[in-house]
Each structure stands twice: as C-alpha cells, then as structure tokens.
PDB file of C-alpha atoms in Angstrom:
ATOM      1  CA  SER A 115       0.000   0.000   0.000  1.00  0.00           C
ATOM      2  CA  ILE A 116       0.968   3.656  -0.259  1.00  0.00           C
ATOM      3  CA  TRP A 117       1.429   3.872   3.517  1.00  0.00           C
ATOM      4  CA  THR A 118       3.972   1.035   3.460  1.00  0.00           C
ATOM      5  CA  VAL A 119       5.895   2.772   0.670  1.00  0.00           C
ATOM      6  CA  LEU A 120       5.953   6.082   2.596  1.00  0.00           C
ATOM      7  CA  LEU A 121       7.119   4.433   5.825  1.00  0.00           C
ATOM      8  CA  GLY A 122       9.788   2.498   3.928  1.00  0.00           C
ATOM      9  CA  PHE A 123      11.041   5.674   2.255  1.00  0.00           C
ATOM     10  CA  SER A 124      11.160   7.503   5.601  1.00  0.00           C
ATOM     11  CA  PHE A 125      13.144   4.663   7.184  1.00  0.00           C
ATOM     12  CA  LEU A 126      15.559   4.679   4.233  1.00  0.00           C
ATOM     13  CA  GLN A 127      16.002   8.443   4.549  1.00  0.00           C
ATOM     14  CA  PHE A 128      16.864   8.301   8.270  1.00  0.00           C
ATOM     15  CA  THR A 129      19.258   5.353   8.009  1.00  0.00           C
ATOM     16  CA  VAL A 130      20.976   5.784   4.629  1.00  0.00           C
ATOM     17  CA  LEU A 131      20.090   8.908   2.649  1.00  0.00           C
ATOM     18  CA  SER A 132      20.619  11.452   5.436  1.00  0.00           C
ATOM     19  CA  PRO A 133      24.171  10.360   6.465  1.00  0.00           C
ATOM     20  CA  VAL A 134      25.298   9.953   2.835  1.00  0.00           C
ATOM     21  CA  SER A 135      23.865  13.265   1.597  1.00  0.00           C
ATOM     22  CA  ALA A 136      25.212  15.083   4.672  1.00  0.00           C
ATOM     23  CA  GLU A 137      28.723  13.745   3.997  1.00  0.00           C
ATOM     24  CA  PHE A 138      28.691  14.823   0.342  1.00  0.00           C
ATOM     25  CA  SER A 139      27.211  18.223   1.193  1.00  0.00           C
ATOM     26  CA  SER A 140      29.814  18.778   3.909  1.00  0.00           C
ATOM     27  CA  ARG A 141      32.693  17.937   1.553  1.00  0.00           C
ATOM     28  CA  PHE A 142      31.341  20.264  -1.110  1.00  0.00           C
ATOM     29  CA  SER A 143      30.984  23.150   1.390  1.00  0.00           C
ATOM     30  CA  GLN A 144      34.540  22.636   2.649  1.00  0.00           C
ATOM     31  CA  MET A 145      35.945  22.621  -0.904  1.00  0.00           C
ATOM     32  CA  GLU A 146      33.977  25.784  -1.690  1.00  0.00           C
ATOM     33  CA  LYS A 147      35.388  27.545   1.395  1.00  0.00           C
ATOM     34  CA  ASP A 148      38.947  26.481   0.598  1.00  0.00           C
ATOM     35  CA  LEU A 149      38.726  27.654  -3.016  1.00  0.00           C
ATOM     36  CA  PHE A 150      36.759  30.894  -2.702  1.00  0.00           C
ATOM     37  CA  ASN A 151      36.927  32.063   0.935  1.00  0.00           C
ATOM     38  CA  GLY A 152      40.651  31.751   1.604  1.00  0.00           C
ATOM     39  CA  GLY A 153      40.186  28.922   4.084  1.00  0.00           C
ATOM     40  CA  SER A 154      39.015  31.098   6.990  1.00  0.00           C
ATOM     41  CA  SER A 155      36.211  29.187   8.616  1.00  0.00           C
ATOM     42  CA  LEU A 156      34.843  27.523  11.691  1.00  0.00           C
ATOM     43  CA  LEU A 157      36.789  24.316  12.235  1.00  0.00           C
ATOM     44  CA  MET A 158      34.640  22.636  14.845  1.00  0.00           C
ATOM     45  CA  VAL A 159      32.481  23.041  17.923  1.00  0.00           C
ATOM     46  CA  SER A 160      33.220  20.944  20.990  1.00  0.00           C
ATOM     47  CA  GLU A 161      32.755  20.885  24.752  1.00  0.00           C
ATOM     48  CA  SER A 162      35.559  23.462  25.068  1.00  0.00           C
ATOM     49  CA  GLY A 163      33.841  25.923  22.683  1.00  0.00           C
ATOM     50  CA  LEU A 164      34.278  27.080  19.100  1.00  0.00           C
ATOM     51  CA  TRP A 165      37.496  26.593  17.164  1.00  0.00           C
ATOM     52  CA  LEU A 166      38.154  28.956  14.241  1.00  0.00           C
ATOM     53  CA  LYS A 167      40.959  29.494  11.781  1.00  0.00           C
ATOM     54  CA  GLN A 168      42.176  32.858  10.473  1.00  0.00           C
ATOM     55  CA  GLU A 169      44.839  32.974   7.754  1.00  0.00           C
ATOM     56  CA  SER A 170      47.068  35.750   6.411  1.00  0.00           C
ATOM     57  CA  ASN A 171      49.973  35.901   3.943  1.00  0.00           C
ATOM     58  CA  THR A 172      52.661  35.050   6.501  1.00  0.00           C
ATOM     59  CA  THR A 173      50.865  33.493   9.491  1.00  0.00           C
ATOM     60  CA  TYR A 174      47.711  31.733  10.568  1.00  0.00           C
ATOM     61  CA  SER A 175      45.873  31.655  13.878  1.00  0.00           C
ATOM     62  CA  LEU A 176      43.731  29.109  15.658  1.00  0.00           C
ATOM     63  CA  ILE A 177      41.115  30.720  17.885  1.00  0.00           C
ATOM     64  CA  ARG A 178      39.165  29.115  20.701  1.00  0.00           C
ATOM     65  CA  VAL A 179      36.019  30.890  21.870  1.00  0.00           C
ATOM     66  CA  ALA A 180      34.196  29.463  24.881  1.00  0.00           C
ATOM     67  CA  ARG A 181      30.980  31.477  24.453  1.00  0.00           C
ATOM     68  CA  VAL A 182      29.507  34.047  22.072  1.00  0.00           C
ATOM     69  CA  ASP A 183      27.250  36.922  23.153  1.00  0.00           C
ATOM     70  CA  GLY A 184      25.777  37.990  19.819  1.00  0.00           C
ATOM     71  CA  ALA A 185      23.540  40.672  21.304  1.00  0.00           C
ATOM     72  CA  LYS A 186      26.544  42.645  22.620  1.00  0.00           C
ATOM     73  CA  ASP A 187      29.203  41.572  20.076  1.00  0.00           C
ATOM     74  CA  VAL A 188      31.259  40.150  22.930  1.00  0.00           C
ATOM     75  CA  LEU A 189      33.212  36.903  23.146  1.00  0.00           C
ATOM     76  CA  HIS A 190      34.106  35.198  26.421  1.00  0.00           C
ATOM     77  CA  ASP A 191      37.192  33.174  27.393  1.00  0.00           C
ATOM     78  CA  VAL A 192      39.162  33.546  24.160  1.00  0.00           C
ATOM     79  CA  SER A 193      42.559  32.074  23.259  1.00  0.00           C
ATOM     80  CA  VAL A 194      44.464  32.936  20.067  1.00  0.00           C
ATOM     81  CA  TYR A 195      47.291  30.615  18.960  1.00  0.00           C
ATOM     82  CA  SER A 196      49.505  32.104  16.232  1.00  0.00           C
ATOM     83  CA  PHE A 197      51.797  30.073  13.948  1.00  0.00           C
ATOM     84  CA  ASP A 198      53.957  30.784  10.913  1.00  0.00           C
ATOM     85  CA  LEU A 199      53.422  29.016   7.594  1.00  0.00           C
ATOM     86  CA  PHE A 200      55.867  26.282   8.664  1.00  0.00           C
ATOM     87  CA  ASN A 201      53.670  25.484  11.697  1.00  0.00           C
ATOM     88  CA  HIS A 202      56.133  27.012  14.166  1.00  0.00           C
ATOM     89  CA  PHE A 203      54.517  28.440  17.278  1.00  0.00           C
ATOM     90  CA  ILE A 204      54.749  32.257  17.549  1.00  0.00           C
ATOM     91  CA  ASN A 205      52.664  33.274  20.560  1.00  0.00           C
ATOM     92  CA  ARG A 206      49.420  32.828  22.414  1.00  0.00           C
ATOM     93  CA  LEU A 207      46.971  35.467  23.620  1.00  0.00           C
ATOM     94  CA  ASP A 208      44.438  34.759  26.381  1.00  0.00           C
ATOM     95  CA  ALA A 209      41.594  37.090  27.358  1.00  0.00           C
ATOM     96  CA  ASN A 210      38.523  36.610  29.507  1.00  0.00           C
ATOM     97  CA  GLN A 211      36.512  39.008  27.333  1.00  0.00           C
ATOM     98  CA  VAL A 212      36.783  40.288  23.776  1.00  0.00           C
ATOM     99  CA  GLU A 213      34.893  43.179  22.202  1.00  0.00           C
ATOM    100  CA  ILE A 214      34.322  42.925  18.441  1.00  0.00           C
ATOM    101  CA  GLN A 215      35.096  46.296  16.860  1.00  0.00           C
ATOM    102  CA  PRO A 216      35.124  47.486  13.221  1.00  0.00           C
ATOM    103  CA  HIS A 217      38.920  47.238  12.942  1.00  0.00           C
ATOM    104  CA  GLY A 218      39.469  44.038  14.910  1.00  0.00           C
ATOM    105  CA  TRP A 219      39.011  42.381  18.294  1.00  0.00           C
ATOM    106  CA  ARG A 220      39.861  44.248  21.484  1.00  0.00           C
ATOM    107  CA  LEU A 221      41.146  41.679  23.954  1.00  0.00           C
ATOM    108  CA  LYS A 222      40.680  42.814  27.571  1.00  0.00           C
ATOM    109  CA  ASN A 223      43.321  42.135  30.247  1.00  0.00           C
ATOM    110  CA  THR A 224      45.328  39.986  27.865  1.00  0.00           C
ATOM    111  CA  TRP A 225      48.042  37.514  28.810  1.00  0.00           C
ATOM    112  CA  LEU A 226      50.825  36.999  26.245  1.00  0.00           C
ATOM    113  CA  SER A 227      52.688  33.676  26.120  1.00  0.00           C
ATOM    114  CA  GLU A 228      55.750  33.108  23.915  1.00  0.00           C
ATOM    115  CA  PHE A 229      58.030  30.122  23.415  1.00  0.00           C
ATOM    116  CA  ASN A 230      60.374  29.537  26.402  1.00  0.00           C
ATOM    117  CA  LYS A 231      59.205  32.770  28.046  1.00  0.00           C
ATOM    118  CA  PRO A 232      56.958  33.330  31.068  1.00  0.00           C
ATOM    119  CA  SER A 233      53.460  34.661  30.440  1.00  0.00           C
ATOM    120  CA  VAL A 234      53.076  38.406  30.928  1.00  0.00           C
ATOM    121  CA  LEU A 235      50.024  40.605  31.364  1.00  0.00           C
ATOM    122  CA  VAL A 236      49.963  43.125  28.498  1.00  0.00           C
ATOM    123  CA  GLY A 237      46.567  44.744  29.129  1.00  0.00           C
ATOM    124  CA  ASP A 238      44.204  45.529  26.271  1.00  0.00           C
ATOM    125  CA  VAL A 239      45.298  44.363  22.816  1.00  0.00           C
ATOM    126  CA  LEU A 240      43.735  45.159  19.427  1.00  0.00           C
ATOM    127  CA  TRP A 241      44.022  41.998  17.347  1.00  0.00           C
ATOM    128  CA  LYS A 242      43.532  42.624  13.623  1.00  0.00           C
ATOM    129  CA  THR A 243      40.802  40.452  12.101  1.00  0.00           C
ATOM    130  CA  ASP A 244      37.635  40.818  10.070  1.00  0.00           C
ATOM    131  CA  LEU A 245      35.758  38.084  11.932  1.00  0.00           C
ATOM    132  CA  THR A 246      32.401  39.144  13.376  1.00  0.00           C
ATOM    133  CA  VAL A 247      29.628  37.288  15.181  1.00  0.00           C
ATOM    134  CA  LEU A 248      27.661  37.184  11.928  1.00  0.00           C
ATOM    135  CA  LYS A 249      30.615  35.725   9.996  1.00  0.00           C
ATOM    136  CA  ILE A 250      31.187  33.143  12.718  1.00  0.00           C
ATOM    137  CA  GLN A 251      27.540  32.129  12.547  1.00  0.00           C
ATOM    138  CA  LYS A 252      27.583  31.964   8.739  1.00  0.00           C
ATOM    139  CA  SER A 253      30.815  29.965   8.672  1.00  0.00           C
ATOM    140  CA  PHE A 254      29.144  27.255  10.693  1.00  0.00           C
ATOM    141  CA  SER A 255      28.005  24.112   8.887  1.00  0.00           C
ATOM    142  CA  LYS A 256      24.581  24.196   7.294  1.00  0.00           C
ATOM    143  CA  PRO A 257      22.032  21.829   8.865  1.00  0.00           C
ATOM    144  CA  SER A 258      21.995  19.788   5.660  1.00  0.00           C
ATOM    145  CA  ASN A 259      25.743  19.126   6.125  1.00  0.00           C
ATOM    146  CA  VAL A 260      25.099  17.204   9.343  1.00  0.00           C
ATOM    147  CA  SER A 261      23.518  13.782   9.704  1.00  0.00           C
ATOM    148  CA  LEU A 262      20.202  13.690  11.545  1.00  0.00           C
ATOM    149  CA  TRP A 263      21.759  11.373  14.117  1.00  0.00           C
ATOM    150  CA  ARG A 264      24.359  14.012  15.049  1.00  0.00           C
ATOM    151  CA  LEU A 265      22.072  17.048  15.028  1.00  0.00           C
ATOM    152  CA  PRO A 266      20.765  16.837  18.650  1.00  0.00           C
ATOM    153  CA  SER A 267      24.261  16.784  20.167  1.00  0.00           C
ATOM    154  CA  LEU A 268      25.427  19.509  17.765  1.00  0.00           C
ATOM    155  CA  ILE A 269      22.477  21.718  18.726  1.00  0.00           C
ATOM    156  CA  ARG A 270      23.342  21.276  22.409  1.00  0.00           C
ATOM    157  CA  LEU A 271      26.974  22.290  21.833  1.00  0.00           C
ATOM    158  CA  MET A 272      25.925  25.318  19.768  1.00  0.00           C
ATOM    159  CA  GLU A 273      23.549  26.490  22.488  1.00  0.00           C
ATOM    160  CA  GLU A 274      26.295  26.157  25.099  1.00  0.00           C
ATOM    161  CA  ALA A 275      28.577  28.241  22.866  1.00  0.00           C
ATOM    162  CA  GLY A 276      25.930  30.959  22.440  1.00  0.00           C
ATOM    163  CA  LEU A 277      25.221  30.382  18.730  1.00  0.00           C
ATOM    164  CA  SER A 278      21.765  30.536  17.185  1.00  0.00           C
ATOM    165  CA  THR A 279      20.243  27.085  16.578  1.00  0.00           C
ATOM    166  CA  LEU A 280      16.946  28.072  14.939  1.00  0.00           C
ATOM    167  CA  GLU A 281      17.871  26.766  11.481  1.00  0.00           C
ATOM    168  CA  HIS A 282      19.256  23.512  12.867  1.00  0.00           C
ATOM    169  CA  LYS A 283      16.226  22.873  15.094  1.00  0.00           C
ATOM    170  CA  HIS A 284      13.835  23.647  12.246  1.00  0.00           C
ATOM    171  CA  TYR A 285      15.726  21.270   9.942  1.00  0.00           C
ATOM    172  CA  LEU A 286      15.603  18.524  12.599  1.00  0.00           C
ATOM    173  CA  TYR A 287      11.869  18.958  13.270  1.00  0.00           C
ATOM    174  CA  THR A 288      11.109  19.067   9.532  1.00  0.00           C
ATOM    175  CA  ASN A 289      12.868  15.760   8.894  1.00  0.00           C
ATOM    176  CA  LEU A 290      11.339  14.068  11.928  1.00  0.00           C
ATOM    177  CA  LEU A 291       7.811  15.068  10.858  1.00  0.00           C
ATOM    178  CA  GLN A 292       8.343  14.505   7.132  1.00  0.00           C
ATOM    179  CA  PRO A 293       6.635  11.066   7.137  1.00  0.00           C
ATOM    180  CA  PHE A 294       3.454  12.695   8.440  1.00  0.00           C
ATOM    181  CA  LEU A 295       3.648  15.430   5.788  1.00  0.00           C
ATOM    182  CA  LEU A 296       3.998  12.762   3.092  1.00  0.00           C
ATOM    183  CA  MET A 297       0.938  10.978   4.497  1.00  0.00           C
ATOM    184  CA  VAL A 298      -1.045  14.209   4.368  1.00  0.00           C
ATOM    185  CA  MET A 299      -0.022  14.803   0.758  1.00  0.00           C
ATOM    186  CA  ALA A 300      -1.050  11.235  -0.091  1.00  0.00           C
ATOM    187  CA  LEU A 301      -4.407  11.866   1.608  1.00  0.00           C
ATOM    188  CA  VAL A 302      -4.923  15.059  -0.399  1.00  0.00           C
ATOM    189  CA  ALA A 303      -4.015  13.286  -3.645  1.00  0.00           C
ATOM    190  CA  GLY A 304      -6.311  10.358  -2.852  1.00  0.00           C
ATOM    191  CA  LEU A 305      -9.184  12.697  -2.062  1.00  0.00           C
ATOM    192  CA  CYS A 306      -8.769  14.555  -5.355  1.00  0.00           C
ATOM    193  CA  ALA A 307      -8.544  11.308  -7.314  1.00  0.00           C
ATOM    194  CA  TYR A 308     -11.551   9.773  -5.547  1.00  0.00           C
ATOM    195  CA  HIS A 309     -13.879  12.684  -6.161  1.00  0.00           C
ATOM    196  CA  PHE A 310     -12.943  14.352  -9.422  1.00  0.00           C
ATOM    197  CA  THR A 311     -12.116  11.298 -11.552  1.00  0.00           C
ATOM    198  CA  ARG A 312     -15.633  10.003 -10.879  1.00  0.00           C
ATOM    199  CA  ARG A 313     -17.638  13.198 -11.188  1.00  0.00           C
ATOM    200  CA  LYS A 314     -15.817  15.912 -13.156  1.00  0.00           C
ATOM    201  CA  GLY A 315     -13.112  14.249 -15.209  1.00  0.00           C
ATOM    202  CA  GLY A 316      -9.343  14.243 -15.262  1.00  0.00           C
ATOM    203  CA  ALA A 317      -8.769  17.944 -15.957  1.00  0.00           C
ATOM    204  CA  HIS A 318     -10.421  19.040 -12.716  1.00  0.00           C
ATOM    205  CA  PHE A 319      -8.492  16.365 -10.854  1.00  0.00           C
ATOM    206  CA  ILE A 320      -5.129  17.656 -12.162  1.00  0.00           C
ATOM    207  CA  ILE A 321      -5.961  21.321 -11.491  1.00  0.00           C
ATOM    208  CA  THR A 322      -7.283  20.657  -7.985  1.00  0.00           C
ATOM    209  CA  GLY A 323      -4.293  18.453  -7.124  1.00  0.00           C
ATOM    210  CA  LEU A 324      -1.837  21.150  -8.235  1.00  0.00           C
ATOM    211  CA  MET A 325      -3.690  23.851  -6.311  1.00  0.00           C
ATOM    212  CA  SER A 326      -3.823  21.689  -3.169  1.00  0.00           C
ATOM    213  CA  GLY A 327      -0.084  20.979  -3.341  1.00  0.00           C
ATOM    214  CA  PHE A 328       0.706  24.659  -3.902  1.00  0.00           C
ATOM    215  CA  LEU A 329      -1.483  25.616  -0.925  1.00  0.00           C
ATOM    216  CA  VAL A 330       0.310  23.184   1.403  1.00  0.00           C
ATOM    217  CA  PHE A 331       3.690  24.438   0.095  1.00  0.00           C
ATOM    218  CA  PHE A 332       2.673  28.084   0.662  1.00  0.00           C
ATOM    219  CA  ILE A 333       1.557  27.356   4.226  1.00  0.00           C
ATOM    220  CA  GLN A 334       4.802  25.484   4.843  1.00  0.00           C
ATOM    221  CA  ARG A 335       6.978  28.392   3.650  1.00  0.00           C
ATOM    222  CA  MET A 336       4.914  30.950   5.568  1.00  0.00           C
ATOM    223  CA  SER A 337       5.095  28.943   8.809  1.00  0.00           C
ATOM    224  CA  HIS A 338       8.848  28.477   8.248  1.00  0.00           C
ATOM    225  CA  ALA A 339       9.335  32.247   8.104  1.00  0.00           C
ATOM    226  CA  LEU A 340       7.140  32.777  11.182  1.00  0.00           C
ATOM    227  CA  GLY A 341       9.048  30.115  13.102  1.00  0.00           C
ATOM    228  CA  LEU A 342      12.494  31.540  12.332  1.00  0.00           C
ATOM    229  CA  SER A 343      11.297  35.006  13.348  1.00  0.00           C
ATOM    230  CA  MET A 344      10.016  33.484  16.619  1.00  0.00           C
ATOM    231  CA  SER A 345       6.502  34.775  15.903  1.00  0.00           C
ATOM    232  CA  ILE A 346       5.224  31.264  16.632  1.00  0.00           C
ATOM    233  CA  PRO A 347       6.901  28.321  18.400  1.00  0.00           C
ATOM    234  CA  LEU A 348       9.438  26.615  16.143  1.00  0.00           C
ATOM    235  CA  PHE A 349       7.999  23.111  16.496  1.00  0.00           C
ATOM    236  CA  PHE A 350       4.477  24.383  15.803  1.00  0.00           C
ATOM    237  CA  SER A 351       5.721  26.117  12.640  1.00  0.00           C
ATOM    238  CA  VAL A 352       6.750  22.688  11.302  1.00  0.00           C
ATOM    239  CA  LEU A 353       3.563  21.012  12.523  1.00  0.00           C
ATOM    240  CA  LEU A 354       1.205  23.663  11.127  1.00  0.00           C
ATOM    241  CA  PRO A 355       1.206  22.565   7.421  1.00  0.00           C
ATOM    242  CA  ILE A 356       0.557  18.968   8.506  1.00  0.00           C
ATOM    243  CA  LEU A 357      -2.381  19.982  10.698  1.00  0.00           C
ATOM    244  CA  VAL A 358      -3.873  22.267   8.047  1.00  0.00           C
ATOM    245  CA  GLY A 359      -3.529  19.624   5.319  1.00  0.00           C
ATOM    246  CA  ALA A 360      -4.925  16.798   7.439  1.00  0.00           C
ATOM    247  CA  LEU A 361      -7.858  18.758   8.921  1.00  0.00           C
ATOM    248  CA  GLY A 362      -8.674  20.351   5.553  1.00  0.00           C
ATOM    249  CA  SER A 363      -8.707  16.961   3.814  1.00  0.00           C
ATOM    250  CA  ILE A 364     -10.888  15.371   6.492  1.00  0.00           C
ATOM    251  CA  ALA A 365     -13.301  18.314   6.442  1.00  0.00           C
ATOM    252  CA  LEU A 366     -13.575  18.159   2.640  1.00  0.00           C
ATOM    253  CA  LEU A 367     -14.124  14.399   2.721  1.00  0.00           C
ATOM    254  CA  ILE A 368     -16.924  14.785   5.276  1.00  0.00           C
ATOM    255  CA  HIS A 369     -18.486  17.553   3.168  1.00  0.00           C
ATOM    256  CA  LEU A 370     -18.382  15.499  -0.060  1.00  0.00           C
ATOM    257  CA  GLU A 371     -19.706  12.341   1.522  1.00  0.00           C
TER     258      GLU A 371
END
C-alpha cells in the first residue's frame, strides 16, 4: 500500500540517505570555502567551545572561543594561537573578554605567552581580524551538512557556545515530521482522485491536485518564516502545514460524503 511505501522511504532516509547526503554536502561546502573564501572558517564546535581558523599571507591563527554573546558583540574566554606558515609556534593570547570592533578584536586584560618565556600581562590588545559574530555564525556548517543522528548533540553544543540554533532545530523537526507530511499529501491526492475522476473528469483532478499541493507548500513556507522570526513556536511552525492539510482533507471528505 501507499502507507507502506511512505514508511519504507522515511526509514531509508533516516538510516541511509541522510548520512550519505550530509557527507557529500559537507565535503562540497569545505571545498567551496577552501577555493573561494581563503580557508578562513569555523573548524569545529566541541565541549571546550568554538574553534576557528584565520589565515594571512605570513601566518595563521587558531582561535578558541568558549561562548559568544551575539547581542553585545562580545566573546568570552578567548585564546588565540599564532603560527607561521611552517607550523612554528609564535605566541598565544588569552583574554577573559573580547569586544568585536570594526577594525578588529579588542582583547581585555590579555596575557601573552611566547616560546620559552613566562606569560606576561599586556593589558588591552587590538588583534587585527575581520571576523564578526555574523561571519562566525555563517561559517558554521549548514544543517543539511550534518547527519540527523548528530544534530541533537550539535544543537546542544551550539547552544552552550551561544550560537543561534533556529535553522538547525527547524531542519531537525522538519525531517522528523516529514513522514506525516507525506501521508497528508497522499491523503490530499487520494481525495482529489476519488472525487474528481468520478464526477468531473481528469482535468479538474489535475488542477485541484496542483492547487492543493501549492497551498500546502505556501503554508509550509509561511510557517517556516514565522518560526524563524520566533513569531510562533518553532515546532508548531513545522507542525502547522501537517495539521492544516490533514484537517482540511478530512473536512472536505466529510463535506463530499
């Protein structure tokens, strides 16, 4: 039956299609960053915070950020490790708080550590970089680059680091509820086929089916925008098209019969 096919497809998506497509998408995004963005990107997010990489003509830096305060453009517990192009250590800067300014990062009460030298307190330091909170957020992996099995733990780490997780949560909810959306679309298609092929011919069936699909798609996009803007709860924004499609189909079936 159609329900068995839909459930089988959903199972295949969760177990095979999602990990494989996420791996290919992730590799493509990394190649695109390396070729067109100079390699400056977010390397990873872990229990210790965010790890970023900033490159220049003569050096590169690895940056660890424990937490991001996007509302104030402030970073907390930041360490900057600088190396030359031959991977030789140059120095390390540690600051409890960093203010993101137009011309770079202002590290507050900074400690400077160099090779075979004791750490010294150097006060406020302006570190030249073009990284902003928005660029850090954009450099993060798209939800489609991550397998559904890894998304919950990734969302938790992002929240601990102070990054926005709206897109990732919406992507997770959408994939979890996709089997129900497919069932609703099958119900709408079956209703159109049952009524119009018997009473008004194939042309009305095709037109009504297209209009019904477009209506569900429009509601889905509208609820997606409302969810990301936090106008409605995020989970409800994913559930709304399913509820509208299911209730509308049942109401129409009761009316016709």
